Amino acid sequence: MIRSYGINERVAANSDIDAAVESLSTLGYAIVEGGYSAGELSGFAQSFDAARLAAHSAAGGTEALARIDEHNTIRTPFAYDKNLLALARNPAILEICEQLIGGYQVLSQQNGVINPPAKTYNQGAWHRDLPYQHVVFSRPMAINALFCLDAFTIDNGATLVLPATHKQEKFPSDRFVEASAVQVCAPAGSYIVLDCMLYHSGAPNRSGTERRAVNQVYTSPIIRQQIDLPAFLGDDFTDDPGLRRLLGYEVTTPRSDAEYFAMRRAKLLT
């Protein structure tokens, strides 16, 4: 134990998850090992590339997406390749979310993110993942888990964070940003986990090759999903109760009083 004096209370971190929760609570970010094998990582990479092709085709082609600055993002990639759904169901990430958000969290979004070499992209500016919100919370309302499909390095534009800024309402001054920004490098197969109120930014990719990642955002069920996943996926996407809960099937907004009453009856029968 680290030596100290005059201390009656201290935080206990008896596991990697405890350490990640402490880091997220204090600094607003943590690196969490995904626990995937080399073969699984290769499979995720193939699924990512397949999902990109399918999503671009469904949207009318890469040029059509480029016109609206969406060509470096894949919205809900697991809808195009179910193998990527495993990234949103990682046990360590879900345990962290349960400890920080509470016993009920919903997958608000999953996006494939491409940081292209020698170009600007839409994540390359400071932001929160709950944008336009200048508030602070006593516990997270949302957690961001960015899966590193490729290693995040200084050369390829690893994520920049402003530690502990999830605890303040306003965006800091330029002088503070320049003095305090930290670049979070992480190996392929790991997650960079953020409190969604932490200010962060992508960085320029100077490597000559694109860098790929898959971002998951988990929220309290009172926050609306970026895309209505139950409507997008369809009611027959899965009959797994835990997965339906995670994807928001239990918290869809009723469209009439009759639908509301039906939902109430269903809850009373469970």
PDB file of C-alpha atoms in Angstrom:
ATOM      1  CA  MET A   1       0.000   0.000   0.000  1.00  0.00           C
ATOM      2  CA  ILE A   2       1.207   3.508  -0.825  1.00  0.00           C
ATOM      3  CA  ARG A   3       2.500   5.311   2.269  1.00  0.00           C
ATOM      4  CA  SER A   4       0.414   8.188   3.593  1.00  0.00           C
ATOM      5  CA  TYR A   5      -0.516   9.948   6.816  1.00  0.00           C
ATOM      6  CA  GLY A   6      -3.467  11.902   8.159  1.00  0.00           C
ATOM      7  CA  ILE A   7      -5.881   9.831   6.066  1.00  0.00           C
ATOM      8  CA  ASN A   8      -8.871   7.980   7.489  1.00  0.00           C
ATOM      9  CA  GLU A   9     -10.610   7.079   4.239  1.00  0.00           C
ATOM     10  CA  ARG A  10      -9.355   5.876   0.891  1.00  0.00           C
ATOM     11  CA  VAL A  11     -10.778   4.372  -2.285  1.00  0.00           C
ATOM     12  CA  ALA A  12     -10.261   0.635  -2.744  1.00  0.00           C
ATOM     13  CA  ALA A  13      -9.479  -0.644  -6.250  1.00  0.00           C
ATOM     14  CA  ASN A  14      -9.247  -4.416  -5.985  1.00  0.00           C
ATOM     15  CA  SER A  15      -9.727  -5.198  -9.678  1.00  0.00           C
ATOM     16  CA  ASP A  16      -9.071  -3.719 -13.102  1.00  0.00           C
ATOM     17  CA  ILE A  17     -12.725  -2.704 -13.293  1.00  0.00           C
ATOM     18  CA  ASP A  18     -12.501  -0.939  -9.924  1.00  0.00           C
ATOM     19  CA  ALA A  19      -9.420   0.923 -11.158  1.00  0.00           C
ATOM     20  CA  ALA A  20     -11.207   1.955 -14.359  1.00  0.00           C
ATOM     21  CA  VAL A  21     -14.237   3.172 -12.407  1.00  0.00           C
ATOM     22  CA  GLU A  22     -11.984   5.220 -10.117  1.00  0.00           C
ATOM     23  CA  SER A  23     -10.144   6.745 -13.075  1.00  0.00           C
ATOM     24  CA  LEU A  24     -13.414   7.571 -14.838  1.00  0.00           C
ATOM     25  CA  SER A  25     -14.845   9.156 -11.711  1.00  0.00           C
ATOM     26  CA  THR A  26     -11.728  11.215 -11.016  1.00  0.00           C
ATOM     27  CA  LEU A  27     -10.206  11.995 -14.421  1.00  0.00           C
ATOM     28  CA  GLY A  28     -13.107  11.217 -16.748  1.00  0.00           C
ATOM     29  CA  TYR A  29     -11.304   8.557 -18.796  1.00  0.00           C
ATOM     30  CA  ALA A  30      -9.686   5.122 -18.587  1.00  0.00           C
ATOM     31  CA  ILE A  31      -8.147   2.478 -20.848  1.00  0.00           C
ATOM     32  CA  VAL A  32      -9.776  -0.956 -20.537  1.00  0.00           C
ATOM     33  CA  GLU A  33      -8.434  -4.150 -22.093  1.00  0.00           C
ATOM     34  CA  GLY A  34     -11.059  -5.793 -24.311  1.00  0.00           C
ATOM     35  CA  GLY A  35      -9.880  -9.359 -23.726  1.00  0.00           C
ATOM     36  CA  TYR A  36     -10.068 -10.398 -27.385  1.00  0.00           C
ATOM     37  CA  SER A  37      -7.766 -12.848 -29.158  1.00  0.00           C
ATOM     38  CA  ALA A  38      -5.792 -12.012 -32.304  1.00  0.00           C
ATOM     39  CA  GLY A  39      -8.268 -14.080 -34.302  1.00  0.00           C
ATOM     40  CA  GLU A  40     -11.224 -12.163 -32.892  1.00  0.00           C
ATOM     41  CA  LEU A  41      -9.542  -8.835 -33.675  1.00  0.00           C
ATOM     42  CA  SER A  42      -8.987  -9.960 -37.254  1.00  0.00           C
ATOM     43  CA  GLY A  43     -12.659 -10.924 -37.471  1.00  0.00           C
ATOM     44  CA  PHE A  44     -13.759  -7.517 -36.172  1.00  0.00           C
ATOM     45  CA  ALA A  45     -11.545  -5.809 -38.768  1.00  0.00           C
ATOM     46  CA  GLN A  46     -13.119  -7.845 -41.576  1.00  0.00           C
ATOM     47  CA  SER A  47     -16.601  -7.104 -40.226  1.00  0.00           C
ATOM     48  CA  PHE A  48     -15.821  -3.382 -40.003  1.00  0.00           C
ATOM     49  CA  ASP A  49     -14.737  -3.244 -43.634  1.00  0.00           C
ATOM     50  CA  ALA A  50     -17.767  -5.277 -44.740  1.00  0.00           C
ATOM     51  CA  ALA A  51     -20.130  -3.034 -42.755  1.00  0.00           C
ATOM     52  CA  ARG A  52     -18.578   0.062 -44.322  1.00  0.00           C
ATOM     53  CA  LEU A  53     -19.160  -1.272 -47.840  1.00  0.00           C
ATOM     54  CA  ALA A  54     -22.737  -2.275 -47.034  1.00  0.00           C
ATOM     55  CA  ALA A  55     -23.580   1.008 -45.283  1.00  0.00           C
ATOM     56  CA  HIS A  56     -22.120   3.106 -48.097  1.00  0.00           C
ATOM     57  CA  SER A  57     -24.018   1.072 -50.674  1.00  0.00           C
ATOM     58  CA  ALA A  58     -27.285   1.458 -48.739  1.00  0.00           C
ATOM     59  CA  ALA A  59     -26.766   5.241 -48.557  1.00  0.00           C
ATOM     60  CA  GLY A  60     -26.161   5.676 -52.276  1.00  0.00           C
ATOM     61  CA  GLY A  61     -22.384   5.434 -52.331  1.00  0.00           C
ATOM     62  CA  THR A  62     -19.348   7.029 -50.708  1.00  0.00           C
ATOM     63  CA  GLU A  63     -19.648  10.248 -52.713  1.00  0.00           C
ATOM     64  CA  ALA A  64     -23.215  10.776 -51.513  1.00  0.00           C
ATOM     65  CA  LEU A  65     -22.055  10.405 -47.915  1.00  0.00           C
ATOM     66  CA  ALA A  66     -19.068  12.696 -48.512  1.00  0.00           C
ATOM     67  CA  ARG A  67     -21.435  15.477 -49.554  1.00  0.00           C
ATOM     68  CA  ILE A  68     -22.922  15.440 -46.038  1.00  0.00           C
ATOM     69  CA  ASP A  69     -19.596  14.690 -44.281  1.00  0.00           C
ATOM     70  CA  GLU A  70     -20.684  11.180 -43.261  1.00  0.00           C
ATOM     71  CA  HIS A  71     -18.179   9.147 -45.304  1.00  0.00           C
ATOM     72  CA  ASN A  72     -15.828   8.615 -42.329  1.00  0.00           C
ATOM     73  CA  THR A  73     -18.588   7.344 -40.039  1.00  0.00           C
ATOM     74  CA  ILE A  74     -20.598   4.106 -40.137  1.00  0.00           C
ATOM     75  CA  ARG A  75     -23.906   4.533 -38.327  1.00  0.00           C
ATOM     76  CA  THR A  76     -24.971   1.390 -36.416  1.00  0.00           C
ATOM     77  CA  PRO A  77     -22.435  -0.911 -38.104  1.00  0.00           C
ATOM     78  CA  PHE A  78     -23.713  -4.010 -36.278  1.00  0.00           C
ATOM     79  CA  ALA A  79     -26.906  -3.669 -38.333  1.00  0.00           C
ATOM     80  CA  TYR A  80     -24.760  -4.527 -41.374  1.00  0.00           C
ATOM     81  CA  ASP A  81     -22.556  -7.145 -39.684  1.00  0.00           C
ATOM     82  CA  LYS A  82     -23.821  -8.708 -36.449  1.00  0.00           C
ATOM     83  CA  ASN A  83     -20.307  -9.728 -35.416  1.00  0.00           C
ATOM     84  CA  LEU A  84     -19.736  -6.099 -34.370  1.00  0.00           C
ATOM     85  CA  LEU A  85     -22.534  -6.361 -31.816  1.00  0.00           C
ATOM     86  CA  ALA A  86     -20.073  -8.231 -29.576  1.00  0.00           C
ATOM     87  CA  LEU A  87     -18.147  -4.971 -29.134  1.00  0.00           C
ATOM     88  CA  ALA A  88     -21.207  -3.395 -27.517  1.00  0.00           C
ATOM     89  CA  ARG A  89     -21.696  -6.409 -25.217  1.00  0.00           C
ATOM     90  CA  ASN A  90     -18.187  -6.586 -23.781  1.00  0.00           C
ATOM     91  CA  PRO A  91     -18.600  -7.814 -20.170  1.00  0.00           C
ATOM     92  CA  ALA A  92     -16.021  -5.442 -18.662  1.00  0.00           C
ATOM     93  CA  ILE A  93     -17.566  -2.413 -20.369  1.00  0.00           C
ATOM     94  CA  LEU A  94     -21.088  -3.375 -19.304  1.00  0.00           C
ATOM     95  CA  GLU A  95     -19.918  -3.878 -15.707  1.00  0.00           C
ATOM     96  CA  ILE A  96     -18.321  -0.419 -15.697  1.00  0.00           C
ATOM     97  CA  CYS A  97     -21.550   1.070 -17.057  1.00  0.00           C
ATOM     98  CA  GLU A  98     -23.597  -0.724 -14.423  1.00  0.00           C
ATOM     99  CA  GLN A  99     -21.411   0.634 -11.629  1.00  0.00           C
ATOM    100  CA  LEU A 100     -21.382   4.200 -12.947  1.00  0.00           C
ATOM    101  CA  ILE A 101     -24.740   4.712 -14.664  1.00  0.00           C
ATOM    102  CA  GLY A 102     -26.732   2.296 -12.545  1.00  0.00           C
ATOM    103  CA  GLY A 103     -28.530  -0.982 -13.055  1.00  0.00           C
ATOM    104  CA  TYR A 104     -30.229  -0.014 -16.319  1.00  0.00           C
ATOM    105  CA  GLN A 105     -28.368   1.323 -19.325  1.00  0.00           C
ATOM    106  CA  VAL A 106     -29.264   1.446 -23.015  1.00  0.00           C
ATOM    107  CA  LEU A 107     -26.996   1.419 -26.045  1.00  0.00           C
ATOM    108  CA  SER A 108     -27.641   4.879 -27.425  1.00  0.00           C
ATOM    109  CA  GLN A 109     -25.423   4.454 -30.472  1.00  0.00           C
ATOM    110  CA  GLN A 110     -22.694   2.415 -32.101  1.00  0.00           C
ATOM    111  CA  ASN A 111     -20.662   4.156 -34.791  1.00  0.00           C
ATOM    112  CA  GLY A 112     -17.688   3.066 -36.827  1.00  0.00           C
ATOM    113  CA  VAL A 113     -15.151   5.901 -36.914  1.00  0.00           C
ATOM    114  CA  ILE A 114     -12.420   6.349 -39.528  1.00  0.00           C
ATOM    115  CA  ASN A 115      -9.637   8.877 -38.953  1.00  0.00           C
ATOM    116  CA  PRO A 116      -8.281   9.416 -42.489  1.00  0.00           C
ATOM    117  CA  PRO A 117      -4.621  10.279 -43.076  1.00  0.00           C
ATOM    118  CA  ALA A 118      -3.690  13.901 -43.795  1.00  0.00           C
ATOM    119  CA  LYS A 119      -7.312  15.084 -43.781  1.00  0.00           C
ATOM    120  CA  THR A 120      -9.756  16.756 -41.430  1.00  0.00           C
ATOM    121  CA  TYR A 121     -12.715  14.741 -40.173  1.00  0.00           C
ATOM    122  CA  ASN A 122     -15.820  15.539 -38.177  1.00  0.00           C
ATOM    123  CA  GLN A 123     -14.482  14.242 -34.846  1.00  0.00           C
ATOM    124  CA  GLY A 124     -11.358  16.391 -35.033  1.00  0.00           C
ATOM    125  CA  ALA A 125     -12.696  19.210 -32.843  1.00  0.00           C
ATOM    126  CA  TRP A 126     -13.262  19.509 -29.104  1.00  0.00           C
ATOM    127  CA  HIS A 127     -16.683  18.307 -28.003  1.00  0.00           C
ATOM    128  CA  ARG A 128     -18.686  16.327 -25.486  1.00  0.00           C
ATOM    129  CA  ASP A 129     -20.613  13.260 -26.566  1.00  0.00           C
ATOM    130  CA  LEU A 130     -23.695  14.866 -25.054  1.00  0.00           C
ATOM    131  CA  PRO A 131     -23.237  18.026 -27.148  1.00  0.00           C
ATOM    132  CA  TYR A 132     -24.459  21.499 -26.200  1.00  0.00           C
ATOM    133  CA  GLN A 133     -24.896  20.450 -22.549  1.00  0.00           C
ATOM    134  CA  HIS A 134     -23.189  22.790 -20.078  1.00  0.00           C
ATOM    135  CA  VAL A 135     -24.116  20.924 -16.909  1.00  0.00           C
ATOM    136  CA  VAL A 136     -22.422  18.505 -14.529  1.00  0.00           C
ATOM    137  CA  PHE A 137     -23.821  15.352 -12.947  1.00  0.00           C
ATOM    138  CA  SER A 138     -23.073  13.631  -9.647  1.00  0.00           C
ATOM    139  CA  ARG A 139     -22.791  10.366 -11.597  1.00  0.00           C
ATOM    140  CA  PRO A 140     -22.507   9.750 -15.338  1.00  0.00           C
ATOM    141  CA  MET A 141     -25.593   9.972 -17.501  1.00  0.00           C
ATOM    142  CA  ALA A 142     -23.671   8.377 -20.361  1.00  0.00           C
ATOM    143  CA  ILE A 143     -20.452   6.436 -20.947  1.00  0.00           C
ATOM    144  CA  ASN A 144     -18.470   6.368 -24.185  1.00  0.00           C
ATOM    145  CA  ALA A 145     -16.494   3.178 -24.971  1.00  0.00           C
ATOM    146  CA  LEU A 146     -14.264   3.669 -28.021  1.00  0.00           C
ATOM    147  CA  PHE A 147     -12.950   0.307 -29.246  1.00  0.00           C
ATOM    148  CA  CYS A 148      -9.511   0.562 -30.843  1.00  0.00           C
ATOM    149  CA  LEU A 149      -9.683  -1.634 -33.925  1.00  0.00           C
ATOM    150  CA  ASP A 150      -6.248  -0.257 -34.799  1.00  0.00           C
ATOM    151  CA  ALA A 151      -3.714   0.905 -32.224  1.00  0.00           C
ATOM    152  CA  PHE A 152      -4.160   4.539 -31.191  1.00  0.00           C
ATOM    153  CA  THR A 153      -0.794   6.290 -31.464  1.00  0.00           C
ATOM    154  CA  ILE A 154       0.467   9.855 -31.494  1.00  0.00           C
ATOM    155  CA  ASP A 155       1.291   9.385 -35.179  1.00  0.00           C
ATOM    156  CA  ASN A 156      -2.208   8.291 -36.235  1.00  0.00           C
ATOM    157  CA  GLY A 157      -4.158  10.805 -34.161  1.00  0.00           C
ATOM    158  CA  ALA A 158      -4.931   9.182 -30.808  1.00  0.00           C
ATOM    159  CA  THR A 159      -7.788  10.820 -28.910  1.00  0.00           C
ATOM    160  CA  LEU A 160      -7.063  14.007 -26.969  1.00  0.00           C
ATOM    161  CA  VAL A 161      -8.756  14.549 -23.601  1.00  0.00           C
ATOM    162  CA  LEU A 162      -8.962  17.347 -21.058  1.00  0.00           C
ATOM    163  CA  PRO A 163      -8.753  15.440 -17.745  1.00  0.00           C
ATOM    164  CA  ALA A 164     -11.465  16.083 -15.150  1.00  0.00           C
ATOM    165  CA  THR A 165     -13.431  18.494 -17.367  1.00  0.00           C
ATOM    166  CA  HIS A 166     -16.515  16.321 -16.860  1.00  0.00           C
ATOM    167  CA  LYS A 167     -16.709  18.145 -13.515  1.00  0.00           C
ATOM    168  CA  GLN A 168     -17.111  21.645 -14.974  1.00  0.00           C
ATOM    169  CA  GLU A 169     -19.859  23.221 -17.034  1.00  0.00           C
ATOM    170  CA  LYS A 170     -18.002  25.558 -19.383  1.00  0.00           C
ATOM    171  CA  PHE A 171     -15.455  24.648 -22.035  1.00  0.00           C
ATOM    172  CA  PRO A 172     -12.009  25.742 -20.790  1.00  0.00           C
ATOM    173  CA  SER A 173      -9.942  28.610 -22.144  1.00  0.00           C
ATOM    174  CA  ASP A 174      -7.564  28.114 -25.066  1.00  0.00           C
ATOM    175  CA  ARG A 175      -4.636  28.525 -22.678  1.00  0.00           C
ATOM    176  CA  PHE A 176      -5.935  25.729 -20.444  1.00  0.00           C
ATOM    177  CA  VAL A 177      -6.525  23.448 -23.433  1.00  0.00           C
ATOM    178  CA  GLU A 178      -3.018  24.003 -24.767  1.00  0.00           C
ATOM    179  CA  ALA A 179      -1.459  23.349 -21.349  1.00  0.00           C
ATOM    180  CA  SER A 180      -3.627  20.452 -20.166  1.00  0.00           C
ATOM    181  CA  ALA A 181      -4.585  18.288 -23.155  1.00  0.00           C
ATOM    182  CA  VAL A 182      -3.483  14.651 -22.862  1.00  0.00           C
ATOM    183  CA  GLN A 183      -3.206  12.295 -25.832  1.00  0.00           C
ATOM    184  CA  VAL A 184      -4.521   8.836 -24.938  1.00  0.00           C
ATOM    185  CA  CYS A 185      -2.542   6.133 -26.742  1.00  0.00           C
ATOM    186  CA  ALA A 186      -3.953   2.613 -26.522  1.00  0.00           C
ATOM    187  CA  PRO A 187      -3.248  -0.783 -28.113  1.00  0.00           C
ATOM    188  CA  ALA A 188      -5.501  -2.435 -30.663  1.00  0.00           C
ATOM    189  CA  GLY A 189      -8.169  -4.470 -28.898  1.00  0.00           C
ATOM    190  CA  SER A 190      -8.595  -2.076 -25.993  1.00  0.00           C
ATOM    191  CA  TYR A 191     -11.290   0.473 -25.203  1.00  0.00           C
ATOM    192  CA  ILE A 192     -10.780   4.131 -24.425  1.00  0.00           C
ATOM    193  CA  VAL A 193     -13.638   4.770 -22.007  1.00  0.00           C
ATOM    194  CA  LEU A 194     -14.869   8.295 -21.291  1.00  0.00           C
ATOM    195  CA  ASP A 195     -17.452   9.981 -19.150  1.00  0.00           C
ATOM    196  CA  CYS A 196     -19.526  11.503 -21.960  1.00  0.00           C
ATOM    197  CA  MET A 197     -19.272  14.945 -20.366  1.00  0.00           C
ATOM    198  CA  LEU A 198     -15.473  14.913 -20.686  1.00  0.00           C
ATOM    199  CA  TYR A 199     -14.224  17.291 -23.358  1.00  0.00           C
ATOM    200  CA  HIS A 200     -12.239  15.380 -25.974  1.00  0.00           C
ATOM    201  CA  SER A 201     -11.160  15.547 -29.605  1.00  0.00           C
ATOM    202  CA  GLY A 202      -9.712  13.500 -32.399  1.00  0.00           C
ATOM    203  CA  ALA A 203      -6.194  14.467 -33.487  1.00  0.00           C
ATOM    204  CA  PRO A 204      -4.589  14.740 -36.945  1.00  0.00           C
ATOM    205  CA  ASN A 205      -3.574  11.440 -38.514  1.00  0.00           C
ATOM    206  CA  ARG A 206      -0.037  11.795 -39.874  1.00  0.00           C
ATOM    207  CA  SER A 207       0.635   8.072 -40.331  1.00  0.00           C
ATOM    208  CA  GLY A 208      -0.267   7.644 -44.001  1.00  0.00           C
ATOM    209  CA  THR A 209      -2.929   5.002 -43.255  1.00  0.00           C
ATOM    210  CA  GLU A 210      -6.436   5.329 -41.875  1.00  0.00           C
ATOM    211  CA  ARG A 211      -7.156   4.502 -38.238  1.00  0.00           C
ATOM    212  CA  ARG A 212     -10.357   2.617 -37.417  1.00  0.00           C
ATOM    213  CA  ALA A 213     -12.424   2.452 -34.246  1.00  0.00           C
ATOM    214  CA  VAL A 214     -15.919   1.506 -33.117  1.00  0.00           C
ATOM    215  CA  ASN A 215     -17.577   3.826 -30.629  1.00  0.00           C
ATOM    216  CA  GLN A 216     -20.331   2.759 -28.243  1.00  0.00           C
ATOM    217  CA  VAL A 217     -22.330   5.225 -26.152  1.00  0.00           C
ATOM    218  CA  TYR A 218     -24.349   3.848 -23.238  1.00  0.00           C
ATOM    219  CA  THR A 219     -26.907   6.047 -21.511  1.00  0.00           C
ATOM    220  CA  SER A 220     -29.576   6.160 -18.893  1.00  0.00           C
ATOM    221  CA  PRO A 221     -32.818   5.050 -20.576  1.00  0.00           C
ATOM    222  CA  ILE A 222     -34.268   8.546 -20.141  1.00  0.00           C
ATOM    223  CA  ILE A 223     -31.966   9.766 -22.957  1.00  0.00           C
ATOM    224  CA  ARG A 224     -33.207   9.252 -26.503  1.00  0.00           C
ATOM    225  CA  GLN A 225     -31.125   7.035 -28.800  1.00  0.00           C
ATOM    226  CA  GLN A 226     -29.246   8.676 -31.677  1.00  0.00           C
ATOM    227  CA  ILE A 227     -31.066   6.287 -34.026  1.00  0.00           C
ATOM    228  CA  ASP A 228     -34.226   4.493 -32.873  1.00  0.00           C
ATOM    229  CA  LEU A 229     -32.626   1.051 -32.788  1.00  0.00           C
ATOM    230  CA  PRO A 230     -35.800  -1.035 -32.267  1.00  0.00           C
ATOM    231  CA  ALA A 231     -37.433   0.696 -35.252  1.00  0.00           C
ATOM    232  CA  PHE A 232     -34.290   0.417 -37.401  1.00  0.00           C
ATOM    233  CA  LEU A 233     -33.541  -3.211 -36.555  1.00  0.00           C
ATOM    234  CA  GLY A 234     -37.121  -4.488 -36.428  1.00  0.00           C
ATOM    235  CA  ASP A 235     -38.874  -6.406 -33.674  1.00  0.00           C
ATOM    236  CA  ASP A 236     -37.526  -9.761 -34.881  1.00  0.00           C
ATOM    237  CA  PHE A 237     -33.843  -8.744 -34.641  1.00  0.00           C
ATOM    238  CA  THR A 238     -33.397 -10.733 -31.408  1.00  0.00           C
ATOM    239  CA  ASP A 239     -35.481 -12.545 -28.813  1.00  0.00           C
ATOM    240  CA  ASP A 240     -32.679 -12.444 -26.196  1.00  0.00           C
ATOM    241  CA  PRO A 241     -34.223 -10.545 -23.224  1.00  0.00           C
ATOM    242  CA  GLY A 242     -30.915  -9.042 -22.093  1.00  0.00           C
ATOM    243  CA  LEU A 243     -30.018  -7.860 -25.583  1.00  0.00           C
ATOM    244  CA  ARG A 244     -33.483  -6.424 -26.177  1.00  0.00           C
ATOM    245  CA  ARG A 245     -33.117  -4.478 -22.943  1.00  0.00           C
ATOM    246  CA  LEU A 246     -29.680  -3.165 -23.964  1.00  0.00           C
ATOM    247  CA  LEU A 247     -30.923  -2.120 -27.416  1.00  0.00           C
ATOM    248  CA  GLY A 248     -33.863  -0.190 -25.971  1.00  0.00           C
ATOM    249  CA  TYR A 249     -36.778  -2.427 -26.888  1.00  0.00           C
ATOM    250  CA  GLU A 250     -38.197  -2.064 -23.361  1.00  0.00           C
ATOM    251  CA  VAL A 251     -38.182   1.735 -23.356  1.00  0.00           C
ATOM    252  CA  THR A 252     -39.657   2.673 -26.723  1.00  0.00           C
ATOM    253  CA  THR A 253     -41.993   5.674 -26.593  1.00  0.00           C
ATOM    254  CA  PRO A 254     -45.662   4.673 -26.940  1.00  0.00           C
ATOM    255  CA  ARG A 255     -47.377   6.353 -29.884  1.00  0.00           C
ATOM    256  CA  SER A 256     -50.838   6.399 -28.294  1.00  0.00           C
ATOM    257  CA  ASP A 257     -52.587   5.876 -24.984  1.00  0.00           C
ATOM    258  CA  ALA A 258     -53.552   2.382 -26.170  1.00  0.00           C
ATOM    259  CA  GLU A 259     -49.878   1.494 -26.669  1.00  0.00           C
ATOM    260  CA  TYR A 260     -49.063   2.954 -23.246  1.00  0.00           C
ATOM    261  CA  PHE A 261     -51.762   0.831 -21.584  1.00  0.00           C
ATOM    262  CA  ALA A 262     -50.491  -2.270 -23.409  1.00  0.00           C
ATOM    263  CA  MET A 263     -46.970  -1.613 -22.121  1.00  0.00           C
ATOM    264  CA  ARG A 264     -48.322  -1.222 -18.570  1.00  0.00           C
ATOM    265  CA  ARG A 265     -50.209  -4.525 -18.824  1.00  0.00           C
ATOM    266  CA  ALA A 266     -47.107  -6.315 -20.099  1.00  0.00           C
ATOM    267  CA  LYS A 267     -45.045  -5.000 -17.172  1.00  0.00           C
ATOM    268  CA  LEU A 268     -47.654  -6.119 -14.639  1.00  0.00           C
ATOM    269  CA  LEU A 269     -47.576  -9.633 -16.092  1.00  0.00           C
ATOM    270  CA  THR A 270     -43.786 -10.004 -15.712  1.00  0.00           C
TER     271      THR A 270
END
